[in-house]
XYZ file of C-alpha atoms in Angstrom:
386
model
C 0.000 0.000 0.000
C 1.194 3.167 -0.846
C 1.154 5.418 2.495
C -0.448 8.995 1.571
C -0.428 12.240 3.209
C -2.119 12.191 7.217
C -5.991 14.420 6.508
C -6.054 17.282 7.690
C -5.134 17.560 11.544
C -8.928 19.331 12.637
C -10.521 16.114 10.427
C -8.109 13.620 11.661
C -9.079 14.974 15.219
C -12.466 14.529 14.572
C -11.871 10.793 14.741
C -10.706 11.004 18.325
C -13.416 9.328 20.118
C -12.520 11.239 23.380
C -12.062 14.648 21.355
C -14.927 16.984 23.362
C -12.696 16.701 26.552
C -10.223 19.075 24.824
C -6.275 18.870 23.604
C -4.934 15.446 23.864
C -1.091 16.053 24.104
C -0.432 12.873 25.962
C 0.579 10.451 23.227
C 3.882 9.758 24.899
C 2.122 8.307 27.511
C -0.846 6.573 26.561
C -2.579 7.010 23.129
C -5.959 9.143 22.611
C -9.312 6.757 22.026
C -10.005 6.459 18.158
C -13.459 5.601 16.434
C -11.198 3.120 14.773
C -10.141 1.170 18.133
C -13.706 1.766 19.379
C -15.234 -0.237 15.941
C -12.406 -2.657 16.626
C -13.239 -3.321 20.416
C -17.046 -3.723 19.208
C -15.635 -6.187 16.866
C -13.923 -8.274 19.067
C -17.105 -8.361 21.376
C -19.179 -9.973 18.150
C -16.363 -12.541 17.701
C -16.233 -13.241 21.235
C -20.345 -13.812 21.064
C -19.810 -15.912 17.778
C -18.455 -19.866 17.196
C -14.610 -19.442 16.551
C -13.236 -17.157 18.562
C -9.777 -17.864 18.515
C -9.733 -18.018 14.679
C -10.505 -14.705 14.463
C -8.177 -13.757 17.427
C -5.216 -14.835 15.514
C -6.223 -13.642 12.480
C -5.966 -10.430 14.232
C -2.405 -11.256 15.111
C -1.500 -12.209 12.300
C -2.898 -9.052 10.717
C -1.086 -6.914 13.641
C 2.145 -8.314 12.750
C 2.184 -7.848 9.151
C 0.957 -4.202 9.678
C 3.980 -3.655 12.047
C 6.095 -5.371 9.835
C 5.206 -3.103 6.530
C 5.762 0.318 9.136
C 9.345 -0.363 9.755
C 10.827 -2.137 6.980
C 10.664 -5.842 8.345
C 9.648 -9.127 7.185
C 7.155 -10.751 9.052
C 8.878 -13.470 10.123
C 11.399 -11.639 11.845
C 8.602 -10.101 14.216
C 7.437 -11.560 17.704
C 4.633 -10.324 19.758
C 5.126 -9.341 23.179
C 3.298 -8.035 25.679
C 5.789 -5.179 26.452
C 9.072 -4.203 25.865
C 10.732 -5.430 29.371
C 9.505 -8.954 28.173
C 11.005 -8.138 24.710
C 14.488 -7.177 26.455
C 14.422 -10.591 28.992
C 13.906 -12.051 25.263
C 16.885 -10.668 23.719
C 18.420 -11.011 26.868
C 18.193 -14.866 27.586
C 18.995 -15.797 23.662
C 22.233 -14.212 23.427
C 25.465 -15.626 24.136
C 27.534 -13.957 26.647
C 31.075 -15.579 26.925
C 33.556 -13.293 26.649
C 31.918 -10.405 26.049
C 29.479 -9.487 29.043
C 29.211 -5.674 29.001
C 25.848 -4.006 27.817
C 26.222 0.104 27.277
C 23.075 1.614 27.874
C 21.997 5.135 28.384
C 21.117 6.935 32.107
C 18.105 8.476 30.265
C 16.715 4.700 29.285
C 13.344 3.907 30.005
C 13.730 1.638 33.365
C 11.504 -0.790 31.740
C 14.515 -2.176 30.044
C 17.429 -0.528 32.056
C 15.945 -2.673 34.855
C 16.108 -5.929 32.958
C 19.532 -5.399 31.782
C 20.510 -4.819 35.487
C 18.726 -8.100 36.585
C 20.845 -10.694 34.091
C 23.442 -12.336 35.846
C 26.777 -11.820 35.454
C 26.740 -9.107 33.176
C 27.697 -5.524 33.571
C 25.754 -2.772 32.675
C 27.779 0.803 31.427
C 25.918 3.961 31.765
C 26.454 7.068 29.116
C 25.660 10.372 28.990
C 24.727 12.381 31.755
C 23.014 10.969 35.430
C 20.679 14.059 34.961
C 19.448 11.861 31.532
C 21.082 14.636 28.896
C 22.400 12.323 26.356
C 24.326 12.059 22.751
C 25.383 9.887 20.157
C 29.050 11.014 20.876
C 28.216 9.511 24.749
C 28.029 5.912 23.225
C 30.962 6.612 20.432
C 33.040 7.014 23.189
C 32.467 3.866 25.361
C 31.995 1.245 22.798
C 35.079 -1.179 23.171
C 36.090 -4.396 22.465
C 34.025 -5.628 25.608
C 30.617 -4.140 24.390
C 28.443 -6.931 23.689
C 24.738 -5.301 23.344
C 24.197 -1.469 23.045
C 20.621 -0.403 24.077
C 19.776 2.688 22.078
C 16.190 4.607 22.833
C 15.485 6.315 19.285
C 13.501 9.160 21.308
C 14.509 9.127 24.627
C 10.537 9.077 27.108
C 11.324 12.221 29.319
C 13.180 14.994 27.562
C 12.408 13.549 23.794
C 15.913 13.346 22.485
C 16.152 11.795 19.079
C 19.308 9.895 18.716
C 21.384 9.428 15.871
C 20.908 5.421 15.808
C 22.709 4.419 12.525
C 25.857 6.585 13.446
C 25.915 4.806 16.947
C 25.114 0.816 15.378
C 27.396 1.609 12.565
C 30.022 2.337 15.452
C 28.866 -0.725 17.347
C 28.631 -3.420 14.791
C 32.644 -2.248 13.810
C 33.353 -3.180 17.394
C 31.612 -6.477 17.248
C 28.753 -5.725 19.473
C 24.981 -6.200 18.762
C 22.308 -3.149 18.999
C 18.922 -2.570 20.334
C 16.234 -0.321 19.388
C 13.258 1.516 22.005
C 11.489 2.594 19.636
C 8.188 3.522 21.755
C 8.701 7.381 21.376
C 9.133 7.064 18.106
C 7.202 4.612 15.972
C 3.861 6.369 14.921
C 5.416 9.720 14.423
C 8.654 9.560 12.260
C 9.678 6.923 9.903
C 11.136 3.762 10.975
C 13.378 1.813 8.672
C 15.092 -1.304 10.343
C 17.936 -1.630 7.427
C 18.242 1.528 7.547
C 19.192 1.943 11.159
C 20.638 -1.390 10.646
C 19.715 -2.486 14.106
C 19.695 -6.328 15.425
C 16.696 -5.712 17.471
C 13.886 -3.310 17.759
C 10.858 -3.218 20.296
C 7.636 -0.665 19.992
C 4.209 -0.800 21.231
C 0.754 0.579 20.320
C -0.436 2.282 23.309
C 1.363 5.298 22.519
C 1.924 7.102 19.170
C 0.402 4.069 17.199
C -2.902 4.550 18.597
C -4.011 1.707 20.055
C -3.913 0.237 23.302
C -1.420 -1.168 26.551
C -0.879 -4.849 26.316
C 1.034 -5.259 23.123
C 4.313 -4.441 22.120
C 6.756 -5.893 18.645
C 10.201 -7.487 18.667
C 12.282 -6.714 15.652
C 14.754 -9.604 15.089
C 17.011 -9.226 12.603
C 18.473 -12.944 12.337
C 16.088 -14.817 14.835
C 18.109 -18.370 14.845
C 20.550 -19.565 17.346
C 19.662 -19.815 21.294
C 15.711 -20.025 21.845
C 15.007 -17.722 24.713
C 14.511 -19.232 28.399
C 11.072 -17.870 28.576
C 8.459 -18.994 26.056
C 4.909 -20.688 26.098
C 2.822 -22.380 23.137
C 3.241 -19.475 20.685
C 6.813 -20.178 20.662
C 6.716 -23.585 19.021
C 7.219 -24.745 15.942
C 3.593 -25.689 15.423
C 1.270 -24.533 18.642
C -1.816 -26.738 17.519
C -0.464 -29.515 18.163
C -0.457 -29.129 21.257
C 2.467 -31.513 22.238
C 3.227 -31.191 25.984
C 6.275 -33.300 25.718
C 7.971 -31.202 22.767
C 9.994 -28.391 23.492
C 10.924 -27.360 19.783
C 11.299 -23.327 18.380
C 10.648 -22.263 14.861
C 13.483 -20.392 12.936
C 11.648 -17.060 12.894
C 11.300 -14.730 15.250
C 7.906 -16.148 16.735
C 9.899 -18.425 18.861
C 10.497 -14.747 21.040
C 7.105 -15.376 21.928
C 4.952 -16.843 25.007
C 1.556 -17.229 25.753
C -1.406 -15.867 24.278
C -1.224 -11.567 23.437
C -4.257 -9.973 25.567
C -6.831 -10.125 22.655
C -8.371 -6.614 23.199
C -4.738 -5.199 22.437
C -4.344 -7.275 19.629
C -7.643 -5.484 17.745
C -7.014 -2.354 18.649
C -3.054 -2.786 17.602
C -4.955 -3.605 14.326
C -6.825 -0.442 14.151
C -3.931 1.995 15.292
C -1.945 0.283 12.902
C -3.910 0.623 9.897
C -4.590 4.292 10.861
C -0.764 5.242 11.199
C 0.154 2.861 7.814
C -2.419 5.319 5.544
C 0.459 8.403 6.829
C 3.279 9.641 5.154
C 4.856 9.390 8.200
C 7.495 12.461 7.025
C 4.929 14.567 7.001
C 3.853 14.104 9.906
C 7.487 14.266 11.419
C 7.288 17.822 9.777
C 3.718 18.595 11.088
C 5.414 17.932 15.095
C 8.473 19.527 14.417
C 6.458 22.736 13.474
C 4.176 22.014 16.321
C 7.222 21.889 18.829
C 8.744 24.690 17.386
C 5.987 27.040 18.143
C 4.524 25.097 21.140
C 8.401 26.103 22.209
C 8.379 29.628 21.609
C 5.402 30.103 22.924
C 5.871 28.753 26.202
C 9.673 30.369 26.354
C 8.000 33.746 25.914
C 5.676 32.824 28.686
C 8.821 32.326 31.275
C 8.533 28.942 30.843
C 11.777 26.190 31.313
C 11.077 23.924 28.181
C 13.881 21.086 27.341
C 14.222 20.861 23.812
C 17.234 20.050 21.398
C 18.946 23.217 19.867
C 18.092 21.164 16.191
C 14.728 19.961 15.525
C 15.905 16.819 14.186
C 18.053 16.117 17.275
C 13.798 16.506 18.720
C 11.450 13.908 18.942
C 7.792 14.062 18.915
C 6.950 15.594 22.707
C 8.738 18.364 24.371
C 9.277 18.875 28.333
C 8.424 21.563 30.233
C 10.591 21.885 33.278
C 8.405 21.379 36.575
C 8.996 19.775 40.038
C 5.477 19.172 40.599
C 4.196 18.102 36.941
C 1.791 15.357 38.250
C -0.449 18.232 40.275
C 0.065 20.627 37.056
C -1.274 17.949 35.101
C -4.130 16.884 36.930
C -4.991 20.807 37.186
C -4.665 21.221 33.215
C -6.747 18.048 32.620
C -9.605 19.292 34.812
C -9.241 21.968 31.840
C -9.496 19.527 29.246
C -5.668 19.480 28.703
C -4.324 16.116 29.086
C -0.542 16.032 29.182
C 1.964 13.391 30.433
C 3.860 14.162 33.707
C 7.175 12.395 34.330
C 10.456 12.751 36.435
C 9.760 16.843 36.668
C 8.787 17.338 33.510
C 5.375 18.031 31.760
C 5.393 16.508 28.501
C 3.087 17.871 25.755
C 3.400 14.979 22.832
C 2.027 16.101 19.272
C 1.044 14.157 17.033
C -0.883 13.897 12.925
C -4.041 14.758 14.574
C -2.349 17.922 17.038
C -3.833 21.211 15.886
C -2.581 24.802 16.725
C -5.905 25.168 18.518
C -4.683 22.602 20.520
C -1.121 24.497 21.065
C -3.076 27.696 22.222
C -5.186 26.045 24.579
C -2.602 24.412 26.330
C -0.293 27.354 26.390
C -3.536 29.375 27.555
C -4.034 26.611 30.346
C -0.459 26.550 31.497
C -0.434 30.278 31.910
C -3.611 30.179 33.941
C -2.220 27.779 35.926
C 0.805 30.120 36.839
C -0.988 32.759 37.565
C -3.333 30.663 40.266
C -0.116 29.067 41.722
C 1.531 32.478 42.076
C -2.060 34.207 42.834
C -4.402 31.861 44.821
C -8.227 32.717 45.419
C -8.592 33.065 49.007
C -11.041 30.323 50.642
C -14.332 32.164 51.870
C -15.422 31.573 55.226
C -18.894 30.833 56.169
């Protein structure tokens, strides 16, 4: 299919099932409800009601994986489903071999998701770049890649200050030192164009309850050359042939589906379906364009307000969100969504994600909402007594 330009943002956002409770700038965090995902949810309901459930369940899979596949450049065999991306790491994790090499370089601004499973497997050692406050660059990894390096875990958009790193400069250094490379590509997939060869990475793990629209519960394992070591974990999905049902036989098929376990939470599955489709019809470089405009004025709009905002001094270095700077985000959140502004808080920052469907109404209303806020903080209505 040949992916065409995103509609129109104000009749893409008419499609937001949840759109009459205002802006929806929370993407980074959890994805907005679609008509699409709601049609898909009432679909799953008829199928559960009809003969043949599971058929149609794994039809859905099937369909979810091939969808994923065609966004970032993959075949299909070389994609597992997951139900998140700290199962996908334990994956990657457990099928590797670690002999002499038994350093992983990560990143202190890595989503602990993964971070934490890296930390967990025995006997390796984990090497942090960049800065403890979670400022990072490609240059940080250049510089501590060595002959020791086995696995270098690489967030494309880092998930608090939305720094979009340079991944083919850093696997290109990595592979030349004979270590493998992982992709987080959660704060990115959806919003900018993913290309596996491209980045040339050995692994890459996204979900869809973020920018691809669809719900928690499901999340895709990139495998470049799935053979070798089966992982420790598994379940029936991760044999050979899962029909038959063979207690006694502990086999894995060459493609990546041998990543997987048990059965994916069905509900995600549709609605991964539904976001899917929706993000596939993009041009996906147009809609990096439409964010980076977004952020750019979202940026100098809140700067002339006196605002703190962490962005990248070049756009490109930018992903698809931008943090504001504030020790208590999760109480300026939950005032701003009482204003039908929903935003992501996280770490002391408020994160306002754009995305296809992100208008400039949207922008003003948050930056209106956020300047409100300020002056209630730094003016508060005095109680009345009674």
């Amino acid at each position: 299919m040949t992916a065409v330009a995103p509609p129109h943002p104000t009749s893409l956002r008419q499609r937001l099932s949840a759109a009459p409770i205002g802006a929806h700038l929370a993407a980074c965090s959890i994805a907005p409800r679609t008509s699409e995902v709601d049609r898909a949810l009432a679909r799953m309901l008829d199928d559960l009601a009809r003969p043949g459930f599971w058929q149609a369940c794994e039809q859905q899979i099937d369909r979810a994986r091939e969808l994923f596949a065609r966004l970032v450049g993959a075949d299909i065999d070389q994609i597992a489903i997951l139900p998140n991306a700290s199962v996908a790491a334990y994956q990657v994790a457990t099928s590797r071999h670690w002999q002499r090499r038994r350093e992983i370089l990560t990143t202190y601004a890595e989503f602990p998701g993964i971070a934490h499973v890296w930390m967990a497997h025995k006997g390796l050692r984990v090497r942090w770049c960049g800065s403890p406050s979670g400022a990072v660059h490609p240059d940080d990894y250049l510089s501590q890649i060595t002959d020791r390096t086995a696995l270098v875990s690489v967030p494309a958009v880092t998930y608090r200050d939305s720094v979009r790193l340079d991944v083919r400069r850093i696997t290109d250094a990595a592979h030349a030192a004979g270590a493998a490379v992982i992709v987080d590509a959660y704060q990115a997939a959806g919003v900018m164009p993913l290309d596996v060869d491209a980045m040339r990475c050995d692994y890459l793990v996204a979900g869809t309850g973020k920018y691809l629209l669809g719900l928690p519960g499901i999340a895709f394992l990139y495998v470049r050359q799935p053979g070798g070591t089966p992982p420790t974990l598994t379940g029936w999905f991760g044999r050979t042939a899962p029909h038959a049902l063979q207690a006694t036989v502990l086999d894995s098929p060459p493609h990546a589906r041998r990543f997987e376990t048990g059965t994916p939470a069905a509900a995600a599955v549709y609605a991964a379906v539904a976001g899917l489709s929706l993000v596939g019809g993009f041009d996906l470089r147009q809609v990096r364009s439409h964010t980076q405009r977004l952020i750019a004025v979202t940026t100098r709009r809140l700067t002339d307000q006196g605002e703190m905002v962490r962005v990248a001094s070049n756009l490109d270095a930018q992903g698809a969100h931008l943090a504001l700077v504030e020790p208590h985000a999760e109480a300026m959140s939950a005032w701003l969504g009482h204003r039908r502004v929903v935003t992501a808080p996280r770490n002391g920052v408020l994160r306002l994600a754009m995305h296809a469907y992100t208008t400039d109404e949207d922008i003003d209303a948050a930056c209106e909402a956020i300047a409100a806020y300020r002056h209630q903080t730094r003016h508060p209505q005095p109680r009345s007594s009674r």
